[in-house]
């Protein structure tokens, strides 16, 4: 009896399995509302743990999100490669043993090389500007006037200014989100006035950067060197903005716009037209002279 009672005392002192378990988490994931599930999970963690007492909470959560995203993307990429390998294997079985004619083989060998060269030439050539006289790229878009350059960069909804990293220098621009690869990082097409340039966060959805040009009489072909360039002969400045310029600058801008249109149509510029008028006037004043071989340089 003494031995049995000892065992009973030991059993009573041991914690039951249910008492050592954590508190249960009850939530249902609805595919249409994943953020609701995430909010419930975070509230549960805040109540049942010390997670939110850490100063580096946001960075820790972001790091976990990035890790999960990278893991999912890696799995999808691996699956895509496996499917591609299977498809290539099936295609190889179908054409195994077939021998196309020599002439056809040479044509199919040379054709892709030629098309690649044409594609590279089109990609490297100047593009038509957007409505803002700039260009729409994959991660951002930019527009310009003769005085300024405006850049719009989408960011994840809810982004705050403390997550933004932006360095504006005279000849260089670097922008991105902290802890991530920069979206823009390169040498500017032309120098800018740093003291008159700034960035702002709009509705926590996109960042707007304004750069004030140092040379305000020239159109930029690109934002940073190495990016795709625009055809500046197709730039169409808003005429309404000319009224904001002083008379001398406005006259210079109008002359430049006129010359640009004339060149695009293969017609003489304002300077060439002026020379023609002077020559015509001189010819009218001296009819006795032979101007049949006169040329305007």
Tab-separated table of C-alpha atoms in Angstrom:
chain	number	residue	atom	x	y	z
A	1	UNK	CA	0.000	0.000	0.000
A	2	UNK	CA	2.887	2.362	0.756
A	3	UNK	CA	4.279	1.856	-2.727
A	4	UNK	CA	0.956	2.559	-4.396
A	5	UNK	CA	0.449	5.741	-2.429
A	6	UNK	CA	3.899	6.978	-3.444
A	7	UNK	CA	3.004	6.539	-7.091
A	8	UNK	CA	-0.267	8.361	-6.583
A	9	UNK	CA	1.516	11.331	-4.993
A	10	UNK	CA	4.010	11.499	-7.846
A	11	UNK	CA	1.197	11.415	-10.425
A	12	UNK	CA	-0.595	14.221	-8.650
A	13	UNK	CA	2.563	16.396	-8.631
A	14	UNK	CA	3.173	15.971	-12.394
A	15	UNK	CA	1.562	18.710	-14.521
A	16	UNK	CA	-1.134	17.516	-16.822
A	17	UNK	CA	-0.466	17.867	-20.553
A	18	UNK	CA	-3.275	20.363	-20.958
A	19	UNK	CA	-1.819	22.724	-18.311
A	20	UNK	CA	1.536	22.995	-20.177
A	21	UNK	CA	-0.054	24.016	-23.454
A	22	UNK	CA	-0.345	27.634	-24.641
A	23	UNK	CA	-3.661	29.355	-25.076
A	24	UNK	CA	-5.506	28.339	-28.243
A	25	UNK	CA	-5.703	30.700	-31.229
A	26	UNK	CA	-9.033	30.628	-33.006
A	27	UNK	CA	-9.343	32.413	-36.349
A	28	UNK	CA	-10.600	31.540	-39.812
A	29	UNK	CA	-8.696	32.670	-42.906
A	30	UNK	CA	-10.978	34.119	-45.554
A	31	UNK	CA	-9.202	34.383	-48.943
A	32	UNK	CA	-11.089	37.593	-49.674
A	33	UNK	CA	-9.850	39.229	-46.432
A	34	UNK	CA	-6.308	38.055	-45.565
A	35	UNK	CA	-5.539	41.307	-43.721
A	36	UNK	CA	-8.355	40.589	-41.258
A	37	UNK	CA	-6.778	37.259	-40.366
A	38	UNK	CA	-3.347	38.930	-40.005
A	39	UNK	CA	-4.798	41.634	-37.748
A	40	UNK	CA	-6.406	38.992	-35.499
A	41	UNK	CA	-3.098	37.117	-35.288
A	42	UNK	CA	-1.168	40.261	-34.339
A	43	UNK	CA	-3.731	41.187	-31.679
A	44	UNK	CA	-3.424	37.680	-30.232
A	45	UNK	CA	0.384	37.983	-30.126
A	46	UNK	CA	0.157	41.422	-28.505
A	47	UNK	CA	-2.088	40.014	-25.756
A	48	UNK	CA	-0.292	36.722	-25.113
A	49	UNK	CA	3.387	37.660	-25.647
A	50	UNK	CA	5.993	40.426	-25.286
A	51	UNK	CA	6.476	40.830	-29.015
A	52	UNK	CA	5.223	44.428	-29.166
A	53	UNK	CA	7.488	45.515	-26.318
A	54	UNK	CA	10.499	45.316	-28.643
A	55	UNK	CA	11.769	48.603	-30.161
A	56	UNK	CA	12.649	46.840	-33.401
A	57	UNK	CA	9.197	45.279	-33.880
A	58	UNK	CA	8.473	46.823	-37.275
A	59	UNK	CA	11.842	45.744	-38.690
A	60	UNK	CA	11.350	42.239	-37.287
A	61	UNK	CA	7.877	41.916	-38.813
A	62	UNK	CA	9.110	43.261	-42.158
A	63	UNK	CA	11.979	40.792	-42.092
A	64	UNK	CA	9.551	37.894	-41.505
A	65	UNK	CA	7.299	39.099	-44.338
A	66	UNK	CA	10.279	39.327	-46.718
A	67	UNK	CA	11.469	35.845	-45.737
A	68	UNK	CA	8.036	34.324	-46.364
A	69	UNK	CA	7.711	36.175	-49.674
A	70	UNK	CA	11.173	35.043	-50.822
A	71	UNK	CA	10.360	31.469	-49.821
A	72	UNK	CA	7.077	31.501	-51.772
A	73	UNK	CA	8.723	33.090	-54.829
A	74	UNK	CA	11.556	30.552	-54.715
A	75	UNK	CA	9.039	27.699	-54.588
A	76	UNK	CA	7.084	29.133	-57.525
A	77	UNK	CA	10.281	29.616	-59.539
A	78	UNK	CA	11.365	26.061	-58.808
A	79	UNK	CA	7.956	24.760	-59.883
A	80	UNK	CA	8.077	26.836	-63.068
A	81	UNK	CA	11.504	25.453	-63.969
A	82	UNK	CA	10.327	21.886	-63.337
A	83	UNK	CA	7.305	22.405	-65.607
A	84	UNK	CA	9.505	23.964	-68.280
A	85	UNK	CA	11.901	21.021	-68.071
A	86	UNK	CA	9.003	18.603	-68.472
A	87	UNK	CA	7.678	20.495	-71.491
A	88	UNK	CA	11.133	20.531	-73.095
A	89	UNK	CA	11.430	16.803	-72.483
A	90	UNK	CA	8.107	16.154	-74.202
A	91	UNK	CA	9.073	18.347	-77.154
A	92	UNK	CA	12.400	16.542	-77.460
A	93	UNK	CA	10.650	13.175	-77.659
A	94	UNK	CA	8.348	14.359	-80.443
A	95	UNK	CA	11.112	15.620	-82.740
A	96	UNK	CA	13.601	12.883	-81.945
A	97	UNK	CA	14.829	11.242	-85.139
A	98	UNK	CA	13.521	13.992	-87.433
A	99	UNK	CA	16.082	15.684	-89.724
A	100	UNK	CA	14.962	18.965	-91.302
A	101	UNK	CA	16.370	19.982	-94.691
A	102	UNK	CA	19.731	21.801	-94.653
A	103	UNK	CA	18.330	24.997	-96.204
A	104	UNK	CA	15.569	25.209	-93.580
A	105	UNK	CA	18.067	24.640	-90.814
A	106	UNK	CA	20.247	27.521	-92.007
A	107	UNK	CA	17.269	29.889	-92.247
A	108	UNK	CA	16.012	29.113	-88.771
A	109	UNK	CA	19.532	29.516	-87.433
A	110	UNK	CA	20.130	32.951	-88.936
A	111	UNK	CA	16.640	34.465	-88.473
A	112	UNK	CA	16.648	34.782	-84.637
A	113	UNK	CA	20.049	36.520	-84.676
A	114	UNK	CA	18.794	39.152	-87.116
A	115	UNK	CA	15.577	39.726	-85.151
A	116	UNK	CA	17.564	40.124	-81.932
A	117	UNK	CA	19.696	42.840	-83.535
A	118	UNK	CA	16.595	44.674	-84.751
A	119	UNK	CA	14.995	44.439	-81.296
A	120	UNK	CA	18.140	45.770	-79.623
A	121	UNK	CA	18.290	48.697	-82.048
A	122	UNK	CA	14.654	49.629	-81.375
A	123	UNK	CA	15.140	49.394	-77.618
A	124	UNK	CA	18.274	51.563	-77.637
A	125	UNK	CA	16.822	54.212	-79.941
A	126	UNK	CA	15.063	57.327	-78.610
A	127	UNK	CA	11.429	56.896	-77.605
A	128	UNK	CA	8.453	59.184	-78.006
A	129	UNK	CA	7.923	61.227	-74.809
A	130	UNK	CA	4.824	60.893	-72.653
A	131	UNK	CA	2.296	63.718	-72.192
A	132	UNK	CA	4.608	65.326	-69.642
A	133	UNK	CA	7.586	65.357	-72.047
A	134	UNK	CA	9.260	62.591	-70.046
A	135	UNK	CA	8.970	58.813	-69.976
A	136	UNK	CA	6.958	56.107	-68.195
A	137	UNK	CA	9.246	53.336	-66.926
A	138	UNK	CA	8.567	50.119	-65.010
A	139	UNK	CA	9.181	51.454	-61.482
A	140	UNK	CA	8.577	55.174	-61.936
A	141	UNK	CA	7.672	57.906	-64.399
A	142	UNK	CA	9.096	61.365	-64.962
A	143	UNK	CA	8.012	64.536	-66.716
A	144	UNK	CA	9.642	67.891	-67.324
A	145	UNK	CA	9.339	71.538	-68.208
A	146	UNK	CA	12.272	73.711	-69.190
A	147	UNK	CA	12.733	74.661	-65.537
A	148	UNK	CA	11.909	71.484	-63.574
A	149	UNK	CA	11.798	67.704	-63.597
A	150	UNK	CA	9.007	65.872	-61.738
A	151	UNK	CA	9.292	62.197	-60.742
A	152	UNK	CA	6.435	59.976	-59.504
A	153	UNK	CA	7.345	56.706	-57.766
A	154	UNK	CA	4.646	54.285	-56.508
A	155	UNK	CA	5.264	52.828	-53.020
A	156	UNK	CA	3.342	50.177	-51.017
A	157	UNK	CA	0.116	51.588	-49.497
A	158	UNK	CA	0.622	52.746	-45.925
A	159	UNK	CA	4.298	53.641	-46.409
A	160	UNK	CA	5.484	56.325	-43.993
A	161	UNK	CA	8.287	58.838	-44.479
A	162	UNK	CA	10.645	57.062	-42.063
A	163	UNK	CA	10.870	54.111	-44.453
A	164	UNK	CA	11.962	56.325	-47.367
A	165	UNK	CA	15.591	56.906	-48.276
A	166	UNK	CA	16.188	59.772	-50.719
A	167	UNK	CA	19.504	61.460	-51.532
A	168	UNK	CA	19.390	64.459	-53.877
A	169	UNK	CA	22.765	65.749	-55.048
A	170	UNK	CA	23.873	68.151	-57.762
A	171	UNK	CA	24.667	65.415	-60.277
A	172	UNK	CA	23.132	62.307	-58.707
A	173	UNK	CA	19.829	60.929	-57.399
A	174	UNK	CA	19.308	57.899	-55.178
A	175	UNK	CA	15.858	56.798	-54.001
A	176	UNK	CA	14.462	53.656	-52.426
A	177	UNK	CA	12.857	52.098	-49.359
A	178	UNK	CA	15.111	51.339	-46.399
A	179	UNK	CA	16.434	47.796	-46.425
A	180	UNK	CA	15.619	47.299	-50.110
A	181	UNK	CA	17.412	47.732	-53.438
A	182	UNK	CA	17.248	51.399	-54.625
A	183	UNK	CA	14.621	52.121	-57.271
A	184	UNK	CA	16.680	55.000	-58.720
A	185	UNK	CA	20.440	55.255	-58.322
A	186	UNK	CA	22.470	57.022	-60.990
A	187	UNK	CA	24.011	60.162	-62.433
A	188	UNK	CA	21.489	62.778	-63.520
A	189	UNK	CA	21.323	63.821	-67.169
A	190	UNK	CA	22.201	67.415	-66.215
A	191	UNK	CA	23.125	69.195	-62.934
A	192	UNK	CA	20.351	70.523	-60.690
A	193	UNK	CA	19.904	73.149	-57.974
A	194	UNK	CA	19.882	71.058	-54.797
A	195	UNK	CA	18.575	73.892	-52.611
A	196	UNK	CA	15.468	74.181	-54.831
A	197	UNK	CA	14.800	70.438	-55.063
A	198	UNK	CA	12.801	68.273	-52.642
A	199	UNK	CA	10.637	65.149	-52.258
A	200	UNK	CA	7.236	64.544	-50.657
A	201	UNK	CA	5.048	61.544	-49.756
A	202	UNK	CA	1.551	61.750	-51.272
A	203	UNK	CA	-1.346	59.834	-49.622
A	204	UNK	CA	1.117	57.159	-48.454
A	205	UNK	CA	0.845	55.707	-51.976
A	206	UNK	CA	3.553	57.408	-54.053
A	207	UNK	CA	6.519	59.729	-53.696
A	208	UNK	CA	6.892	62.904	-55.736
A	209	UNK	CA	10.357	64.333	-56.357
A	210	UNK	CA	10.887	67.807	-57.821
A	211	UNK	CA	14.282	68.680	-59.308
A	212	UNK	CA	15.068	72.237	-60.394
A	213	UNK	CA	17.283	72.295	-63.466
A	214	UNK	CA	20.510	74.285	-63.406
A	215	UNK	CA	20.301	74.895	-67.151
A	216	UNK	CA	16.701	75.939	-67.742
A	217	UNK	CA	16.996	76.246	-71.517
A	218	UNK	CA	17.489	72.573	-72.400
A	219	UNK	CA	15.241	69.507	-72.555
A	220	UNK	CA	16.494	66.371	-70.790
A	221	UNK	CA	16.743	63.192	-72.863
A	222	UNK	CA	16.563	60.952	-69.772
A	223	UNK	CA	16.407	61.218	-65.991
A	224	UNK	CA	19.600	59.312	-65.147
A	225	UNK	CA	22.305	58.326	-67.587
A	226	UNK	CA	21.880	54.793	-68.888
A	227	UNK	CA	18.073	54.924	-68.844
A	228	UNK	CA	16.045	54.904	-72.095
A	229	UNK	CA	16.144	58.301	-73.841
A	230	UNK	CA	13.340	60.324	-75.409
A	231	UNK	CA	13.281	62.087	-78.761
A	232	UNK	CA	13.482	65.740	-77.698
A	233	UNK	CA	12.331	66.871	-81.149
A	234	UNK	CA	8.900	65.458	-80.244
A	235	UNK	CA	8.635	67.405	-76.993
A	236	UNK	CA	5.515	69.592	-76.871
A	237	UNK	CA	5.693	72.205	-74.066
A	238	UNK	CA	2.480	73.717	-72.779
A	239	UNK	CA	2.028	77.140	-74.334
A	240	UNK	CA	0.070	78.331	-71.286
A	241	UNK	CA	3.235	78.220	-69.187
A	242	UNK	CA	5.012	80.704	-71.463
A	243	UNK	CA	3.023	83.524	-69.893
A	244	UNK	CA	4.826	82.908	-66.601
A	245	UNK	CA	8.226	83.709	-68.157
A	246	UNK	CA	9.873	87.081	-68.445
A	247	UNK	CA	9.808	88.639	-71.959
A	248	UNK	CA	13.438	87.818	-72.799
A	249	UNK	CA	13.195	84.177	-71.685
A	250	UNK	CA	9.826	83.763	-73.385
A	251	UNK	CA	11.226	85.078	-76.676
A	252	UNK	CA	14.147	82.633	-76.462
A	253	UNK	CA	11.839	79.694	-75.668
A	254	UNK	CA	9.449	80.521	-78.508
A	255	UNK	CA	12.390	80.762	-80.922
A	256	UNK	CA	13.723	77.398	-79.746
A	257	UNK	CA	10.291	75.788	-80.122
A	258	UNK	CA	9.920	77.206	-83.639
A	259	UNK	CA	13.378	75.995	-84.700
A	260	UNK	CA	12.625	72.566	-83.259
A	261	UNK	CA	9.425	72.228	-85.290
A	262	UNK	CA	11.154	73.486	-88.445
A	263	UNK	CA	13.971	70.939	-88.093
A	264	UNK	CA	11.516	68.088	-87.557
A	265	UNK	CA	9.838	69.010	-90.873
A	266	UNK	CA	13.111	69.575	-92.727
A	267	UNK	CA	12.512	73.335	-93.019
A	268	UNK	CA	14.927	76.248	-92.367
A	269	UNK	CA	15.331	77.574	-88.829
A	270	UNK	CA	14.645	81.169	-87.753
A	271	UNK	CA	18.305	82.133	-88.263
A	272	UNK	CA	18.326	80.626	-91.752
A	273	UNK	CA	15.085	82.415	-92.630
A	274	UNK	CA	16.560	85.693	-91.422
A	275	UNK	CA	19.584	85.214	-93.669
A	276	UNK	CA	17.299	84.507	-96.604
A	277	UNK	CA	15.375	87.736	-95.976
A	278	UNK	CA	18.608	89.748	-95.812
A	279	UNK	CA	19.790	88.206	-99.084
A	280	UNK	CA	16.435	88.906	-100.791
A	281	UNK	CA	16.553	92.529	-99.643
A	282	UNK	CA	20.105	92.951	-100.857
A	283	UNK	CA	19.223	91.369	-104.226
A	284	UNK	CA	16.306	93.784	-104.609
A	285	UNK	CA	18.569	96.770	-103.902
A	286	UNK	CA	21.232	95.596	-106.416
A	287	UNK	CA	19.452	94.217	-109.517
A	288	UNK	CA	22.599	94.713	-111.599
A	289	UNK	CA	24.406	91.917	-109.717
A	290	UNK	CA	24.227	88.188	-110.555
A	291	UNK	CA	23.043	86.102	-107.571
A	292	UNK	CA	22.383	82.852	-109.457
A	293	UNK	CA	25.153	81.045	-107.590
A	294	UNK	CA	24.511	82.613	-104.168
A	295	UNK	CA	24.094	80.129	-101.339
A	296	UNK	CA	23.177	80.584	-97.710
A	297	UNK	CA	25.511	78.752	-95.343
